[in-house]
Short mmCIF file of C-alpha atoms in Angstrom, two decimals:
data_model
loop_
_atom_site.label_atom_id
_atom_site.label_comp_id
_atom_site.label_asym_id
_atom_site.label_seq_id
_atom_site.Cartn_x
_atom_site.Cartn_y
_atom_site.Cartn_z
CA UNK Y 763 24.69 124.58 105.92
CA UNK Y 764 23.43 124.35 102.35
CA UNK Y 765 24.35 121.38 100.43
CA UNK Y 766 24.69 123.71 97.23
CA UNK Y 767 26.13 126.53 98.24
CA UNK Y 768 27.54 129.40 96.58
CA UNK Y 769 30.79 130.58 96.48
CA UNK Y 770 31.22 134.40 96.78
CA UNK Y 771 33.75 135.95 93.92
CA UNK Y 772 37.30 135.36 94.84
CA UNK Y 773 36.60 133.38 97.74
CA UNK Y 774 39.27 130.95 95.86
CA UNK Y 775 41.72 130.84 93.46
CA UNK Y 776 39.66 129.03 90.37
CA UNK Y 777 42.41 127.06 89.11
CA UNK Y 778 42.02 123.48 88.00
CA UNK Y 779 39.87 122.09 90.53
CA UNK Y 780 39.31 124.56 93.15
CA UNK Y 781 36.01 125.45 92.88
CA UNK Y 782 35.16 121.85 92.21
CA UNK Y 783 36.78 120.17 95.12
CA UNK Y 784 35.49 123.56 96.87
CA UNK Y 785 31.88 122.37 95.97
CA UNK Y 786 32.89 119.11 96.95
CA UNK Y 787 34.07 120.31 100.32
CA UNK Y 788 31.06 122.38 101.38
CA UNK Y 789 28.81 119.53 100.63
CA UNK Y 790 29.93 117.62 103.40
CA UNK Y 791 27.88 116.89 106.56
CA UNK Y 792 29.02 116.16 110.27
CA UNK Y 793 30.13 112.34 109.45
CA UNK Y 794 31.17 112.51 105.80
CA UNK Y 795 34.89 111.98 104.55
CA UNK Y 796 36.66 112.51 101.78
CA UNK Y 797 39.77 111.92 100.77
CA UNK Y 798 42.12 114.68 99.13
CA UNK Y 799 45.42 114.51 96.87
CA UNK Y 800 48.11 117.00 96.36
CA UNK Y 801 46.98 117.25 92.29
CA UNK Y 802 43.52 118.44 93.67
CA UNK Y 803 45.10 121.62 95.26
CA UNK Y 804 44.78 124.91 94.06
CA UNK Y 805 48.96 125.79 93.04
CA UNK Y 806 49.02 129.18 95.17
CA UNK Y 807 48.63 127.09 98.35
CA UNK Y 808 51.36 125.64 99.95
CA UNK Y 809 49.21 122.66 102.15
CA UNK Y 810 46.20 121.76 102.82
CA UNK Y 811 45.86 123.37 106.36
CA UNK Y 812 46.30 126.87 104.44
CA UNK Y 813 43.73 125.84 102.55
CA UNK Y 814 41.47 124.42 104.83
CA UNK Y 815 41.51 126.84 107.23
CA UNK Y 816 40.75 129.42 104.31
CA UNK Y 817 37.56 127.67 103.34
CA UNK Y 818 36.52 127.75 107.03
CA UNK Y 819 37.31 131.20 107.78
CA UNK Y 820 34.84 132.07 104.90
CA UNK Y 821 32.21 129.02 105.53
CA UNK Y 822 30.58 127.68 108.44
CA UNK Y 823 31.75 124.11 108.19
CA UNK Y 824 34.34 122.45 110.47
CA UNK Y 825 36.84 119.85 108.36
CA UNK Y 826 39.05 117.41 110.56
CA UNK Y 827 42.43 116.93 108.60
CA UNK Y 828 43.87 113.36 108.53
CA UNK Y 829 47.09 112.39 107.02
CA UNK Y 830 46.45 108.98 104.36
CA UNK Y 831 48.26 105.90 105.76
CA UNK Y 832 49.14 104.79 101.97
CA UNK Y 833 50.35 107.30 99.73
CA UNK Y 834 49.94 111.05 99.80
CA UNK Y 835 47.20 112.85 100.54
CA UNK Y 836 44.90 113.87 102.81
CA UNK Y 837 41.43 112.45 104.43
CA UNK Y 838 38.90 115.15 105.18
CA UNK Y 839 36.19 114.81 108.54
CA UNK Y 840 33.25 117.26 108.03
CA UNK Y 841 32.17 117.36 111.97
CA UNK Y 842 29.81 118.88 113.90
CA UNK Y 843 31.38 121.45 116.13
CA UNK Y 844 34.80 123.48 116.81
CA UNK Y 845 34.69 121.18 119.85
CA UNK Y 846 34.76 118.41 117.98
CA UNK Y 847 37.60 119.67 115.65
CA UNK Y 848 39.57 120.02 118.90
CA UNK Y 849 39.18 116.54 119.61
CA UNK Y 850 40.76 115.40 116.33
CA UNK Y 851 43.94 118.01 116.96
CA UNK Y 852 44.90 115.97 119.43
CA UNK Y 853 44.56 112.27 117.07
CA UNK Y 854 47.79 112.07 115.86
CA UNK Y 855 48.62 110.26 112.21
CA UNK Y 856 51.57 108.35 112.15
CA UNK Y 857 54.42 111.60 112.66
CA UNK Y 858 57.73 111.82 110.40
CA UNK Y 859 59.63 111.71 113.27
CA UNK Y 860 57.94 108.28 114.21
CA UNK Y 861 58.97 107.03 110.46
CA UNK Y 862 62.13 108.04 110.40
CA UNK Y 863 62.93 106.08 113.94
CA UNK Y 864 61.51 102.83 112.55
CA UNK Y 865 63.44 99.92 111.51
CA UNK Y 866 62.73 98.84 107.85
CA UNK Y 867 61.01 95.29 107.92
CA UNK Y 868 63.37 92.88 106.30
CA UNK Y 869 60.42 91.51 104.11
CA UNK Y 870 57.37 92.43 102.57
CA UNK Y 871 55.22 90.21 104.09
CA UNK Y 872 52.01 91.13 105.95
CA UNK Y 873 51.73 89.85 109.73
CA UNK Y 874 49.09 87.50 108.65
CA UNK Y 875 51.37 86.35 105.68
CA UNK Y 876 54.61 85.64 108.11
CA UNK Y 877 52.87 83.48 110.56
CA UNK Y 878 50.76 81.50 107.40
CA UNK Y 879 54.54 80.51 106.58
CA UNK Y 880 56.12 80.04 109.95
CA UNK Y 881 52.94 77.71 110.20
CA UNK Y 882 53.69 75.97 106.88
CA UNK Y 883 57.83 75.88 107.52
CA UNK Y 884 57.02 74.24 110.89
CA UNK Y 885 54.87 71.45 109.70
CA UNK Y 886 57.13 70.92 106.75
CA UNK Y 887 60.36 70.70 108.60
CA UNK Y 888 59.12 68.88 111.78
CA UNK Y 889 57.55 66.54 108.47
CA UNK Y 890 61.57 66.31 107.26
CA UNK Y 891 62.86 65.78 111.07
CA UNK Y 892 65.00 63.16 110.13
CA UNK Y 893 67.03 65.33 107.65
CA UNK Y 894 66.84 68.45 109.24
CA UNK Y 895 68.08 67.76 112.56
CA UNK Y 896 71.84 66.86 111.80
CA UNK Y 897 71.77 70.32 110.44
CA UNK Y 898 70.40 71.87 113.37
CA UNK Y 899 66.99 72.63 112.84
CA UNK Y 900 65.72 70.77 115.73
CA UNK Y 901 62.08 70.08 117.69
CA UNK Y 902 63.58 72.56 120.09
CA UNK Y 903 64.41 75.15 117.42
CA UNK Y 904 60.73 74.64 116.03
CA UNK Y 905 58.98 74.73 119.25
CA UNK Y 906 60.76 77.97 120.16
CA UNK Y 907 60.10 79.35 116.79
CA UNK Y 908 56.26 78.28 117.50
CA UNK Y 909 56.44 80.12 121.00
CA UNK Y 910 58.25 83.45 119.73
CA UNK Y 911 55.21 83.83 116.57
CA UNK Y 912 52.71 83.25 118.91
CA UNK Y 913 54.41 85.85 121.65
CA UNK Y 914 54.39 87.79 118.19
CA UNK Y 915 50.43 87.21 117.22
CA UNK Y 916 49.50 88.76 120.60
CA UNK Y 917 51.75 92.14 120.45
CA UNK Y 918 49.33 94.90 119.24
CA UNK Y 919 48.88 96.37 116.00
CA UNK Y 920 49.69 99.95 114.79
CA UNK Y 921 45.80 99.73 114.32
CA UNK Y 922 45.18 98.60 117.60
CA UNK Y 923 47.68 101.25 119.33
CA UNK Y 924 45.96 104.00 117.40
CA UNK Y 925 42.61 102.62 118.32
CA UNK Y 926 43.67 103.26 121.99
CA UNK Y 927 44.21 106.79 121.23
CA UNK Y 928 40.88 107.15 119.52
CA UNK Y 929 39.68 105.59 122.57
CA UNK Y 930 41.72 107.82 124.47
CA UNK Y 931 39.95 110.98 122.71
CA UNK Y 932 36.79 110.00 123.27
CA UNK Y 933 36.94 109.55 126.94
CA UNK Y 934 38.78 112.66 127.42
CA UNK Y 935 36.31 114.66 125.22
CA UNK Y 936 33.34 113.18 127.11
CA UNK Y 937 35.09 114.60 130.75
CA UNK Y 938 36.16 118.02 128.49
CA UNK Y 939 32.13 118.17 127.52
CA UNK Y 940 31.31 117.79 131.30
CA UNK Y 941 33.65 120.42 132.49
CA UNK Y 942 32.91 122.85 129.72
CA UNK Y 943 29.21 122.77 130.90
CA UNK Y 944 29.89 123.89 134.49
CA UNK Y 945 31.74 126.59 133.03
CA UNK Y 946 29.13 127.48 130.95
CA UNK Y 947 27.26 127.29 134.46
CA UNK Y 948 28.91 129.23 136.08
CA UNK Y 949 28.99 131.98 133.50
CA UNK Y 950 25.58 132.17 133.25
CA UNK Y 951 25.52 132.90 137.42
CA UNK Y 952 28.15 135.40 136.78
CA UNK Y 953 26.45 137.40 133.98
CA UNK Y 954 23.32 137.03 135.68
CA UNK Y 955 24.67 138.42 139.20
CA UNK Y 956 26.99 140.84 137.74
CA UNK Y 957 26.59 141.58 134.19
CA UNK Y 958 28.98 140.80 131.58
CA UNK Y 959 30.09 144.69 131.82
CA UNK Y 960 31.45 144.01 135.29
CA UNK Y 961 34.47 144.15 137.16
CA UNK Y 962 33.67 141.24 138.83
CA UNK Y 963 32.61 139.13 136.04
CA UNK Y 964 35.89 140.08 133.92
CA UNK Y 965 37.95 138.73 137.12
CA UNK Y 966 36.36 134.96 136.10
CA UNK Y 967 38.06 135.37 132.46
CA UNK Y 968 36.08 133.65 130.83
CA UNK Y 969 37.08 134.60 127.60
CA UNK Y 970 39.05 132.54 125.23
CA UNK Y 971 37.63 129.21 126.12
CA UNK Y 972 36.90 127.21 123.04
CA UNK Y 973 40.30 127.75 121.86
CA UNK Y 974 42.23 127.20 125.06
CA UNK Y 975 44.40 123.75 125.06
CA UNK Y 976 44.16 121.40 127.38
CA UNK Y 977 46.61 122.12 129.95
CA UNK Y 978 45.44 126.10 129.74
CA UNK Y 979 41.94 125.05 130.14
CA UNK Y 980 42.34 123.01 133.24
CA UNK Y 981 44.26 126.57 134.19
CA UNK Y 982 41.16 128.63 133.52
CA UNK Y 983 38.95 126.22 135.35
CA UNK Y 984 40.44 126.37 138.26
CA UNK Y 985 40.56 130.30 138.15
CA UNK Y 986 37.10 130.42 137.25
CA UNK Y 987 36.44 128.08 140.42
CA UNK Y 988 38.64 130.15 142.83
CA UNK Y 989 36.38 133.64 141.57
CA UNK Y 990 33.54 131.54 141.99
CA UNK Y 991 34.20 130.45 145.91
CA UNK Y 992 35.16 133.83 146.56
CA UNK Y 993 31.69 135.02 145.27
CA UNK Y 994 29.54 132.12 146.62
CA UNK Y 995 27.17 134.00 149.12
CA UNK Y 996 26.89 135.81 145.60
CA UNK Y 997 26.04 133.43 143.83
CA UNK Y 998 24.34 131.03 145.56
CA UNK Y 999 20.49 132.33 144.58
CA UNK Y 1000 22.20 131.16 141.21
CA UNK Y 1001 22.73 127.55 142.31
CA UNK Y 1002 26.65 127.62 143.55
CA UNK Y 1003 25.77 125.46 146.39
CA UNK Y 1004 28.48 122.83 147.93
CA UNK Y 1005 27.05 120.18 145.54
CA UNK Y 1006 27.45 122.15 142.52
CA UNK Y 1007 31.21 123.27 143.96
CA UNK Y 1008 32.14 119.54 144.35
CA UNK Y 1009 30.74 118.79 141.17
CA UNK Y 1010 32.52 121.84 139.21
CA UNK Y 1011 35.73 120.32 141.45
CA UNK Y 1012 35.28 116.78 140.23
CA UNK Y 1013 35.01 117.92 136.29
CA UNK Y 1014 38.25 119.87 136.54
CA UNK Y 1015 40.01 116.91 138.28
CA UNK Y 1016 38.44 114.19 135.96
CA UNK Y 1017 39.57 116.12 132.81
CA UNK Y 1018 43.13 116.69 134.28
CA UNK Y 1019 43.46 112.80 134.65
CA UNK Y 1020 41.39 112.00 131.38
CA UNK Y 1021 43.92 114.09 129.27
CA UNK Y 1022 47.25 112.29 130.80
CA UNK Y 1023 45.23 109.11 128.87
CA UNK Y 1024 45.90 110.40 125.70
CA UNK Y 1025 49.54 111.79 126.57
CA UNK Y 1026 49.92 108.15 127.80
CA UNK Y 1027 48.54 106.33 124.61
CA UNK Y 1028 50.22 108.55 121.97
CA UNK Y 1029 53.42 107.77 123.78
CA UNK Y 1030 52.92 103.85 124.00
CA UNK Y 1031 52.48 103.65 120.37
CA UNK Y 1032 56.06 104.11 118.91
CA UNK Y 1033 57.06 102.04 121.05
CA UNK Y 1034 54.94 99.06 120.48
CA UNK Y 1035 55.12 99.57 117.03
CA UNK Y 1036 59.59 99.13 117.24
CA UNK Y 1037 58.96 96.17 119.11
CA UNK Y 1038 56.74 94.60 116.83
CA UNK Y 1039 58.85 95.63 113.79
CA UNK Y 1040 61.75 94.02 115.52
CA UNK Y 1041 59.92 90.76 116.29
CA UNK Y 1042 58.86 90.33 113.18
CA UNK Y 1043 62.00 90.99 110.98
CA UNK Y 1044 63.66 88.14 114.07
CA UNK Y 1045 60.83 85.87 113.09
CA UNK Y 1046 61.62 86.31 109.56
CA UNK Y 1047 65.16 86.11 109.42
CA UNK Y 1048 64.79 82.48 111.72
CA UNK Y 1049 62.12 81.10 108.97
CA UNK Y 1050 64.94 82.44 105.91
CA UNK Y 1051 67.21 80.63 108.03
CA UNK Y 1052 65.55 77.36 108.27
CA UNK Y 1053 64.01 77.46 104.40
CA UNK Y 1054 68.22 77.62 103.60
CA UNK Y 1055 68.46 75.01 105.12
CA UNK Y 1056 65.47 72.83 104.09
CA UNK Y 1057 66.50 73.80 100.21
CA UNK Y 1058 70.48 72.85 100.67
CA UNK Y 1059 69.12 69.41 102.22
CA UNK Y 1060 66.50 68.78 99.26
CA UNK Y 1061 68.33 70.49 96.33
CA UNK Y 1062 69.47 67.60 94.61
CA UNK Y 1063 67.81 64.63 96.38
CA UNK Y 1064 64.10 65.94 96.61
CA UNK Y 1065 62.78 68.43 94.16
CA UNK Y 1066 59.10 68.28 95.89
CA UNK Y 1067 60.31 68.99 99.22
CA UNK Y 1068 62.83 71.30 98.28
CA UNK Y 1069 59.66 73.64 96.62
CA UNK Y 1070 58.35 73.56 100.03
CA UNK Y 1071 60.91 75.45 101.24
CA UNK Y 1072 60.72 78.33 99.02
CA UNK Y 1073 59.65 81.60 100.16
CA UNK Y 1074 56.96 83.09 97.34
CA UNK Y 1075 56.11 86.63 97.59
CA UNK Y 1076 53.85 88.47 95.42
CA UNK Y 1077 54.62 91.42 94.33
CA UNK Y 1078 52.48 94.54 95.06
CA UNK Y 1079 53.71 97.38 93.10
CA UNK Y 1080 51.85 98.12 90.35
CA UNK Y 1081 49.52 95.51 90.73
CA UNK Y 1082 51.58 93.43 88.30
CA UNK Y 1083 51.06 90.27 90.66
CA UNK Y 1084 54.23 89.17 89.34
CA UNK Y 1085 55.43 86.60 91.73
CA UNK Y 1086 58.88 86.42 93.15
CA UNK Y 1087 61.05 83.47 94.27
CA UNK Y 1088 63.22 83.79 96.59
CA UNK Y 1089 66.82 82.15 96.24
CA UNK Y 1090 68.91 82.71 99.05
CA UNK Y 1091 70.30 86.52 97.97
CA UNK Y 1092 68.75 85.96 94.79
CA UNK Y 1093 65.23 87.25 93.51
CA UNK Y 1094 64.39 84.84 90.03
CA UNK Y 1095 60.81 86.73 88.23
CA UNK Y 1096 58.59 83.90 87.01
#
């Protein structure tokens, strides 16, 4: 693949960027990324699979298409193979669906942000016992909110639950690279014992392998390995011996179990991420509780302490880094 290559006429729209971001596009090498934004579109395309898929029909380059986790847009993965294209078909971005069945969070905290203040609250109000008892927030309250953050720290991350479907990809790919070759084996014996032109070798269907799913490819397998017993004397000057058949055997039934990992891991990850949505809007709502309370004790008495018990937040948007108090139901911009 040349790194400057040259776009035949009307290969794509040239409006705005197109043939830039085209450039851009072909330039990549198995490992590069690149990140792409509606406003870089060409207009006459409605996504970027229509256009992606254009640019490979007319280039040999395979690009991996990854939703952005912030904001919209698109990353690109130029990679190696249609195999390894496959692999990423099957890596799933965080879905619509998924979004729309999330709770909000009742703050906009980050994890690491919560349990800094749980921490703080904690110290503070075990520090203010004395007043903060007779109005309920006791050691047992404190240990128990101690207990439920840490339960909390140890729940895994949307990172770490997608992680374990990267994971999951990889060790299926590595069993769907195994099985692929004995097929590829075994093709060879056919053509060489029978000729593509065959009867015979048409019975294996072989055809239509790369771009088989899973579950159909575990289908061909196996009908490639019945044709393939039926035809052993056949074959065997070939190498179909009873080690290769048990080896063929143990490919098909490794990638049939490998694949239920990622089924397995795409489904655990909606799920972990509700529960640790939950957890942490509870852990939340518990420290708002106990601030309250801290800030109705202190309000007139203790203006120190009662600063201590005021929830700052920074504000993101923009990048204004205008900081927010929290009041109660009240937001006061400083």
């Amino acid at each position: 693949m040349s790194s400057t290559p040259v776009i035949p006429s009307g290969a794509l729209p040239l409006i705005k960027n197109a043939s830039l971001l085209t450039m851009k596009l072909l330039a990549l090498k198995p490992g590069d990324e690149m990140d792409v934004f509606p406003s870089n579109l060409p207009p006459s395309y409605s996504g970027i699979k229509s256009y992606i898929n254009r640019l490979m029909r007319n280039y040999p380059i395979y690009l991996a298409i990854l939703k952005l986790e912030a904001g919209p847009g698109w990353k690109i993965i130029c990679v190696k193979d249609l195999v390894t294209l496959k692999a990423y078909s099957i890596l799933p971005s965080k879905s619509k669906r998924m979004e729309e069945q999330m709770p909000d969070r009742n703050n906009n905290l980050t994890d690491a942000e919560l349990i800094q203040l749980i921490d703080e609250i904690i110290l503070f109000a075990t520090r203010d016992a004395a007043q903060l008892i007779p109005r309920g927030v006791t050691a047992a309250r404190l240990t128990t909110l101690g207990l439920t953050k840490t339960t909390f720290q140890a729940m895994p991350t949307d990172t770490q639950m997608q992680g374990a479907i990267t994971e999951a990809v990889q060790i299926r790919q590595a069993a769907y690279d195994i099985l692929t070759d004995k097929i590829g084996n075994v093709r060879t014996m056919a053509q060489n014992i029978f000729g593509e032109g065959s009867g015979t070798y048409k019975r294996f269907a072989f055809e239509g392998m790369i771009s088989a799913d899973d579950k159909e490819l575990v289908h061909k397998a196996k009908q490639i390995q019945r044709e393939a017993v039926d035809h052993a004397a056949d074959l065997l000057p070939e190498g179909w011996d009873t080690t290769f058949a048990d080896s063929f055997d143990d490919a098909i039934k490794d990638f049939d179990d490998k694949r239920d990992l990622v089924r397995v891991a795409k489904a655990n990850r909606p799920q972990a991420t509700l529960n640790r949505t939950l957890a942490g809007n509870a852990l939340y709502t518990e420290v708002e509780k106990i601030c309250n309370t801290g800030k109705d004790v202190f309000r007139a008495t203790n203006p120190a302490k009662y600063a201590d018990y005021i929830i700052y937040i920074t504000s993101s948007s923009g990048g204004s880094g205008i900081t927010v108090v929290v009041e109660g139901n009240y937001a006061i911009s400083e």
